[in-house]
CSV table of C-alpha atoms in Angstrom, one decimal:
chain,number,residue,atom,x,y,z
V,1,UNK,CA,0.0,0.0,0.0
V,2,UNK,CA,1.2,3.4,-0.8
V,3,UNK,CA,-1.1,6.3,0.6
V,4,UNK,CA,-2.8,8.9,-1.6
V,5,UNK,CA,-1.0,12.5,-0.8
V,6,UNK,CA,-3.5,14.8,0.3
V,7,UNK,CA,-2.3,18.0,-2.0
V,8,UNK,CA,-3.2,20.7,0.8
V,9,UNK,CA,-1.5,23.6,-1.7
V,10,UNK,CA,-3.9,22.9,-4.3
V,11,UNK,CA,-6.8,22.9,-1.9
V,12,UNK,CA,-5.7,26.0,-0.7
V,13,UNK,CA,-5.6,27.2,-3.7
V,14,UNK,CA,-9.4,26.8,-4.9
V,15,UNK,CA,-10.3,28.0,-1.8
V,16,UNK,CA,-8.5,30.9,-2.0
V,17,UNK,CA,-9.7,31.6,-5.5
V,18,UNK,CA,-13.2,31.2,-4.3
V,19,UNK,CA,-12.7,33.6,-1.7
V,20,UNK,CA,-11.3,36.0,-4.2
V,21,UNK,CA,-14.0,35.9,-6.2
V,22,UNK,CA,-16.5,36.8,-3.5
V,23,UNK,CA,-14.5,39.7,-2.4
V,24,UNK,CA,-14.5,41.2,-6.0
V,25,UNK,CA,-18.1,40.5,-6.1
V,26,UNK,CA,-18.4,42.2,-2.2
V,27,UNK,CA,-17.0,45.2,-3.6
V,28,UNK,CA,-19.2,45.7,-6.9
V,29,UNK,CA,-21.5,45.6,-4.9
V,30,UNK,CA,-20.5,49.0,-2.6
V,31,UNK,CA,-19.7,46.9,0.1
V,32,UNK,CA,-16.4,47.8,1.7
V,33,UNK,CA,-13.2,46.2,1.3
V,34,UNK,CA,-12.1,43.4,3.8
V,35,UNK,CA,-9.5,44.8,6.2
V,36,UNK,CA,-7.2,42.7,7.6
V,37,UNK,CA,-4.5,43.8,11.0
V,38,UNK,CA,-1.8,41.6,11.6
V,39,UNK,CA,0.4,42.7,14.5
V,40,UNK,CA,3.7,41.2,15.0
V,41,UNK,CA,5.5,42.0,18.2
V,42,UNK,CA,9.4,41.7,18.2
V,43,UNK,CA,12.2,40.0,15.3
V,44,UNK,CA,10.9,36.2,15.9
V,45,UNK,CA,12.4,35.0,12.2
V,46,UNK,CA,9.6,32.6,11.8
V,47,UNK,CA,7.2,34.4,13.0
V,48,UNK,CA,8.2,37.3,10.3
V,49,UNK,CA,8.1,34.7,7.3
V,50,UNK,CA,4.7,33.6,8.4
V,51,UNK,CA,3.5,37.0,8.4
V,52,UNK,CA,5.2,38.1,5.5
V,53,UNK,CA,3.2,35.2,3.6
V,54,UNK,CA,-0.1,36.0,5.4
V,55,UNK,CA,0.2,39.8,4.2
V,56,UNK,CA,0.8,38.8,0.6
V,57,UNK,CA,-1.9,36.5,0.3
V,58,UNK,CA,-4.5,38.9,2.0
V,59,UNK,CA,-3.9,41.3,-0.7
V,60,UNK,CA,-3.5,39.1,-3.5
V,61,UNK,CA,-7.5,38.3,-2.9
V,62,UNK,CA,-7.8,42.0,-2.8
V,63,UNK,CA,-8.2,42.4,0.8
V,64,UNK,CA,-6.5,45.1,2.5
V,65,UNK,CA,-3.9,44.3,5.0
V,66,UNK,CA,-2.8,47.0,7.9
V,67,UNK,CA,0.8,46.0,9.2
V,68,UNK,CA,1.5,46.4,12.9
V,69,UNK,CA,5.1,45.8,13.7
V,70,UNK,CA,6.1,46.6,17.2
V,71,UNK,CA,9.5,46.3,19.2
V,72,UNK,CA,9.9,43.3,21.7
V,73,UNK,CA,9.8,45.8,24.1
V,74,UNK,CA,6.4,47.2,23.9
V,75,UNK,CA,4.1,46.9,27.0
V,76,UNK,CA,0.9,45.0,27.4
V,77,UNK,CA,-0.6,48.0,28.1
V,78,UNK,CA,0.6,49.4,24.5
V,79,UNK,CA,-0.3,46.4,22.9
V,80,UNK,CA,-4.1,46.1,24.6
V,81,UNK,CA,-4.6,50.1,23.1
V,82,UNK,CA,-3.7,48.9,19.9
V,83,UNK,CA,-6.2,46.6,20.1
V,84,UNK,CA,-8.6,48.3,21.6
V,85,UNK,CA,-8.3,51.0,18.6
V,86,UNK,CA,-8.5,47.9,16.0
V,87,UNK,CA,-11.7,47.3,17.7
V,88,UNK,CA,-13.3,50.4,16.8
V,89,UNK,CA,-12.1,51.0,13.7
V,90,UNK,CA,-14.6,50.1,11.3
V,91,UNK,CA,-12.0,49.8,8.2
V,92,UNK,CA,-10.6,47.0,9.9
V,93,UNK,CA,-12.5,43.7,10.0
V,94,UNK,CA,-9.9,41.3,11.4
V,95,UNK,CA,-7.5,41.4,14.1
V,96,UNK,CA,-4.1,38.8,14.0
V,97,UNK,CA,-1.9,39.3,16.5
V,98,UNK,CA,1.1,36.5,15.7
V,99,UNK,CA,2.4,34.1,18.2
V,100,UNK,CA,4.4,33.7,20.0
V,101,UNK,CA,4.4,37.0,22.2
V,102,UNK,CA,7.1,38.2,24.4
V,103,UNK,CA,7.4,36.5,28.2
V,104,UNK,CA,6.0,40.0,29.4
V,105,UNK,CA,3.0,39.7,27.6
V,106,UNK,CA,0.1,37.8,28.9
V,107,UNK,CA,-1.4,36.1,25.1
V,108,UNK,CA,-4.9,35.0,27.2
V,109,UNK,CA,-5.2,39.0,27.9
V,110,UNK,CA,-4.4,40.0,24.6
V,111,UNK,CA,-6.9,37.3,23.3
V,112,UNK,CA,-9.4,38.3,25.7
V,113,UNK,CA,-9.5,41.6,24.5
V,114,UNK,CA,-9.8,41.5,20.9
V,115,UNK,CA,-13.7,41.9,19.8
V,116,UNK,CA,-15.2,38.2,18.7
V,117,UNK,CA,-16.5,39.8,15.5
V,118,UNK,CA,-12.9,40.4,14.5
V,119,UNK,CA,-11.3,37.2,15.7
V,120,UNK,CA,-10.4,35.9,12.7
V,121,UNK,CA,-8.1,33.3,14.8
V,122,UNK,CA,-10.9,32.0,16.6
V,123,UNK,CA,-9.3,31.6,19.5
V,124,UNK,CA,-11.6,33.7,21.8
V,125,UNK,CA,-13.4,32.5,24.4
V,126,UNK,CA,-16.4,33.4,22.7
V,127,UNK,CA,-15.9,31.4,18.9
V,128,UNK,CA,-14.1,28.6,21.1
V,129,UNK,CA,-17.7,28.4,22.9
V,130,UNK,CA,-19.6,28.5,20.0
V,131,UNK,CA,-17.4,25.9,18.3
V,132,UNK,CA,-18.1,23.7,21.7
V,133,UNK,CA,-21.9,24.3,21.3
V,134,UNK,CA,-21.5,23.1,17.5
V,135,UNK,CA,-22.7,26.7,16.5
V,136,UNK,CA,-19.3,28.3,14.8
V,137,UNK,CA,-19.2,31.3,13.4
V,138,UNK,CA,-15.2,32.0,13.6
V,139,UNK,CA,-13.2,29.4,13.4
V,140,UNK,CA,-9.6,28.3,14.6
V,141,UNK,CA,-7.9,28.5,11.4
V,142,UNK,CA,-5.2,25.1,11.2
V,143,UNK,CA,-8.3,22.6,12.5
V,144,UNK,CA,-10.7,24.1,9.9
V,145,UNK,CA,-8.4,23.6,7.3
V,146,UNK,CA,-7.2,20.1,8.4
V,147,UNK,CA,-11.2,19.6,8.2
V,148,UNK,CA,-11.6,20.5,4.6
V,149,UNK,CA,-8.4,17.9,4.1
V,150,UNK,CA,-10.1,15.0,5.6
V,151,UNK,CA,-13.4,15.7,3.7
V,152,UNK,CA,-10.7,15.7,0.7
V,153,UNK,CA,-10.9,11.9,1.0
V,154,UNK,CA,-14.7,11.5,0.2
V,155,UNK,CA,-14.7,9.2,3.3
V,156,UNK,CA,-17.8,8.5,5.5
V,157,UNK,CA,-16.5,10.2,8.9
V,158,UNK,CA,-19.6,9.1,11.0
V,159,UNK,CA,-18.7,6.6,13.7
V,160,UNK,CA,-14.7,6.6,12.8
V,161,UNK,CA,-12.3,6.9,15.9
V,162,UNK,CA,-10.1,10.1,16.1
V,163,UNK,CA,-6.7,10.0,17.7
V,164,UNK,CA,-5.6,13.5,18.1
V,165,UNK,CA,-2.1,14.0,19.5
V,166,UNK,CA,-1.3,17.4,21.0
V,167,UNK,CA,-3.8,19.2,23.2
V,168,UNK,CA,-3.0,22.8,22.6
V,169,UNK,CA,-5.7,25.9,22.2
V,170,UNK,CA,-4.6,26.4,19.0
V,171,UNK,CA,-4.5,22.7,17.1
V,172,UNK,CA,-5.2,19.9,19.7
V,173,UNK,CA,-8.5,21.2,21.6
V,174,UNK,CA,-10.5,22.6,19.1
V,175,UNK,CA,-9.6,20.0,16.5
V,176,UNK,CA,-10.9,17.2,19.0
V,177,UNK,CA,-13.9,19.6,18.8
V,178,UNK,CA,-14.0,19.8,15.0
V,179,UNK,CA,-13.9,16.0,14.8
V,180,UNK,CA,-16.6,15.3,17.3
V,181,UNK,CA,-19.1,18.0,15.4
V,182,UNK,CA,-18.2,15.0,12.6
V,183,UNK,CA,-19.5,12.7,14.4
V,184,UNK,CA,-16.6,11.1,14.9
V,185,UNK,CA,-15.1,9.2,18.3
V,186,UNK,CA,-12.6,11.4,19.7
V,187,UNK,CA,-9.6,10.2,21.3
V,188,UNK,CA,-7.5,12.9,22.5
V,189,UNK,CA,-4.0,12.5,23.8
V,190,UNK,CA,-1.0,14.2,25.3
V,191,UNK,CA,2.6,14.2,27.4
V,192,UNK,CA,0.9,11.6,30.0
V,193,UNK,CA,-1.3,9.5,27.8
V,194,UNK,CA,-0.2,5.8,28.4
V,195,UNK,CA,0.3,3.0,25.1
V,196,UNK,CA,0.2,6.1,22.4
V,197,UNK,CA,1.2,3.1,20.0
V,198,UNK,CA,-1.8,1.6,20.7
V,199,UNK,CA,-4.4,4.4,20.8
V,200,UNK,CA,-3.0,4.8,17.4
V,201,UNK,CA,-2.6,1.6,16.1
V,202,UNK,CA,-6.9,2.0,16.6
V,203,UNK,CA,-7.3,4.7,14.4
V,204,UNK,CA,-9.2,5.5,11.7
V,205,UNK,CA,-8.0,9.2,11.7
V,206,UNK,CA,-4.7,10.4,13.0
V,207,UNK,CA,-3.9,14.2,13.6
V,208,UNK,CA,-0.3,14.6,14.6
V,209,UNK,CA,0.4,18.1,16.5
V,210,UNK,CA,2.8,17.5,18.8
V,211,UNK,CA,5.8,19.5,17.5
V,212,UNK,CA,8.3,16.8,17.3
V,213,UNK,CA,9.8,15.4,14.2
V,214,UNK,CA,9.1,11.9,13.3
V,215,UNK,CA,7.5,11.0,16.1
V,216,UNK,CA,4.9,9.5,14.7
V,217,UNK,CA,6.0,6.0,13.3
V,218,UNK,CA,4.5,4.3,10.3
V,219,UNK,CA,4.3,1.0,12.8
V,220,UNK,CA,1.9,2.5,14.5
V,221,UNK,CA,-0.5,3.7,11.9
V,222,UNK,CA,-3.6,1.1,11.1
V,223,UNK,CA,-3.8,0.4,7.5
V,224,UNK,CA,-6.0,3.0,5.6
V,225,UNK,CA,-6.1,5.4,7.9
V,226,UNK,CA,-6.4,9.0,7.4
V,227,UNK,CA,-2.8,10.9,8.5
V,228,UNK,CA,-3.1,14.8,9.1
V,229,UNK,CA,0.1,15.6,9.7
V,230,UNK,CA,0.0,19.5,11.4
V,231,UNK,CA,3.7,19.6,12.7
V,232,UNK,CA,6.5,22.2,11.0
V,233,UNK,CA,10.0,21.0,12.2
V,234,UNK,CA,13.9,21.4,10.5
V,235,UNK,CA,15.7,18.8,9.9
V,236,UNK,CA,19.1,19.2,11.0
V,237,UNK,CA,20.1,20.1,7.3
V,238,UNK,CA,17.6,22.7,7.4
V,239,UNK,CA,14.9,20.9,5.8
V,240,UNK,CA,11.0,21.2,6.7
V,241,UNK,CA,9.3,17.9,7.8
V,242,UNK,CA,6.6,16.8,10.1
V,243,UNK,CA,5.2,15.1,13.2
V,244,UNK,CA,5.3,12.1,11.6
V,245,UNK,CA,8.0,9.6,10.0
V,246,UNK,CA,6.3,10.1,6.3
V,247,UNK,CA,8.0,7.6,4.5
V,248,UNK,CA,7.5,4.5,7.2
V,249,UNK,CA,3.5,5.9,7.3
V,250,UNK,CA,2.7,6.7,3.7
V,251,UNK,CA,3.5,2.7,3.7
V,252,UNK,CA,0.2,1.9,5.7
V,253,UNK,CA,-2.0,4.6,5.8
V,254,UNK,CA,-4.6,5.4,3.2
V,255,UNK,CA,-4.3,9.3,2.8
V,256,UNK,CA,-1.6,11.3,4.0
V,257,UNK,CA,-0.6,15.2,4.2
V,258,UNK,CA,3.0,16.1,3.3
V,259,UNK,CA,5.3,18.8,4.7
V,260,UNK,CA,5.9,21.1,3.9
V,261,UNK,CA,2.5,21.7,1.3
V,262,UNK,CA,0.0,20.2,3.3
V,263,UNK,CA,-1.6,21.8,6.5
V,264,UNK,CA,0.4,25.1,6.0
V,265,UNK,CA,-1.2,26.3,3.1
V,266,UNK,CA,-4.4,25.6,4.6
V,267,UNK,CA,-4.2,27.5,7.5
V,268,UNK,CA,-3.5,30.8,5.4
V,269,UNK,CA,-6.3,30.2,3.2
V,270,UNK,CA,-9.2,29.7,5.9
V,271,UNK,CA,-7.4,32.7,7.5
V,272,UNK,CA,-8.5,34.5,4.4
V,273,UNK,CA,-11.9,32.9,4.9
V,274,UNK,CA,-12.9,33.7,8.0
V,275,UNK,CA,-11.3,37.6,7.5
V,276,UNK,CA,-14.2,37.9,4.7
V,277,UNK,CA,-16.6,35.6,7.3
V,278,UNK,CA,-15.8,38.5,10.1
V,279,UNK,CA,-16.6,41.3,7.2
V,280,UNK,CA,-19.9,39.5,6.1
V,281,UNK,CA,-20.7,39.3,9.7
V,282,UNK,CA,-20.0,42.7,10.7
V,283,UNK,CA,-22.3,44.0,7.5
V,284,UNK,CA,-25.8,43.4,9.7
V,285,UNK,CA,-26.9,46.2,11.9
């Protein structure tokens, strides 16, 4: 067996020609022009590159993007005004502010205080509830997008088991959530869960955000299964590769992302969609 890839830069890339086109047909229609903030806070190289890309893109679809770059040394006081004035400006209809921050800065209070309307992250409070209620209205970007991937396979998802590994806020957690509004069984593991091998070994979906390279061994996949792979690690020669051992897995699994071009892409491009979701939303009185 030798899995299909899972082409997440060509997905990406419909979607965000489809998003383009609405936003061209948004603004001959008077409607104003998405706006887009991205604030990044100190010289984090990766962190640049990301936003860089992000930037680009947003005004490739004809979007406008509003560049925030701020000095490691800014306060959290600084940093909530700025938000606060995004908040009420009406030109803006998104609010990014990159990760990671700087020690000093609290990222809950910084996440707390952008509005949920503008949250194009979704990683309020507020759009984390609603995806928890199964009512989403924003959502967090990198699990949406690793959604669209596994509907990429055409497979039934009702009733399969889920083994997420990684239980952050920003992949782990709400992809657990994303899977169980599939109808799917949820397994959802971390540092201290016992017989990972196992809990794999069971799955019919495997979603790999731990942020280790290879750690995820093509033993332990069951054959056929669907592998998202979400992690973004360098190789000691410099070269990108994921949370799992793709060779060893593509050998037993069914479907598998690649990295770099599978997840990444994705996560810009539902960025893009939920910036013109946010402007959409923020159109009703």
């Amino acid at each position: 067996m030798s899995a299909v890839i899972i082409d997440g830069k060509a997905r990406a890339a419909l979607l965000t020609a489809d998003v383009a086109s609405r936003v061209a047909a948004r603004t001959r229609a008077g409607k104003s022009q998405p706006g887009l903030a991205v604030v990044l806070v100190g010289d984090n190289t990766a962190s640049h590159i990301y936003v860089r890309n992000k930037r680009a893109t947003t005004e490739r679809v004809g979007m406008r993007s509003q560049a925030f770059d701020l000095p490691a040394t800014v306060t959290q006081d600084a940093l909530l005004t700025l938000i606060d004035r995004l908040n009420g400006d009406a030109g803006i209809h998104g609010i990014l502010v990159q990760l990671p921050l700087p020690r000093h800065i609290d990222p809950d209070a910084v996440n707390e205080r952008i509005d949920p309307r503008k949250d194009v992250d979704g990683f309020t409070p507020y759009n984390i509830g609603r995806l928890v209620q199964k009512r989403p209205l924003l959502r967090p970007c990198t699990p949406a997008g690793c959604m669209l991937l596994i509907r990429e396979t055409g497979e039934q998802l009702v009733g399969m088991h889920a083994v997420v590994i990684g239980q952050s806020n920003i992949v782990g957690r709400p992809m657990a959530l994303e899977l169980l509004m599939a109808r799917c069984t949820i397994t959802l593991c971390h540092s201290a869960t016992r017989d990972l091998p196992r809990l794999v070994g069971d799955a019919d979906i495997v979603v790999a955000a731990v942020g280790r390279l290879a750690f995820v061994q093509g033993a332990w996949i069951k054959p056929g299964a669907i592998v998202i792979d979400v992690g973004i690690n360098r190789t000691p020669e410099g070269k990108l590769r994921g949370d799992v051992d793709f060779d060893s897995a593509r050998a037993r699994a069914g479907w598998i992302t690649p990295v770099p071009g599978g997840v990444g892409p994705m996560t810009i491009a539902m960025l893009l969609s939920n910036t013109l979701t946010a402007a959409e939303l923020q159109d009703a009185p």
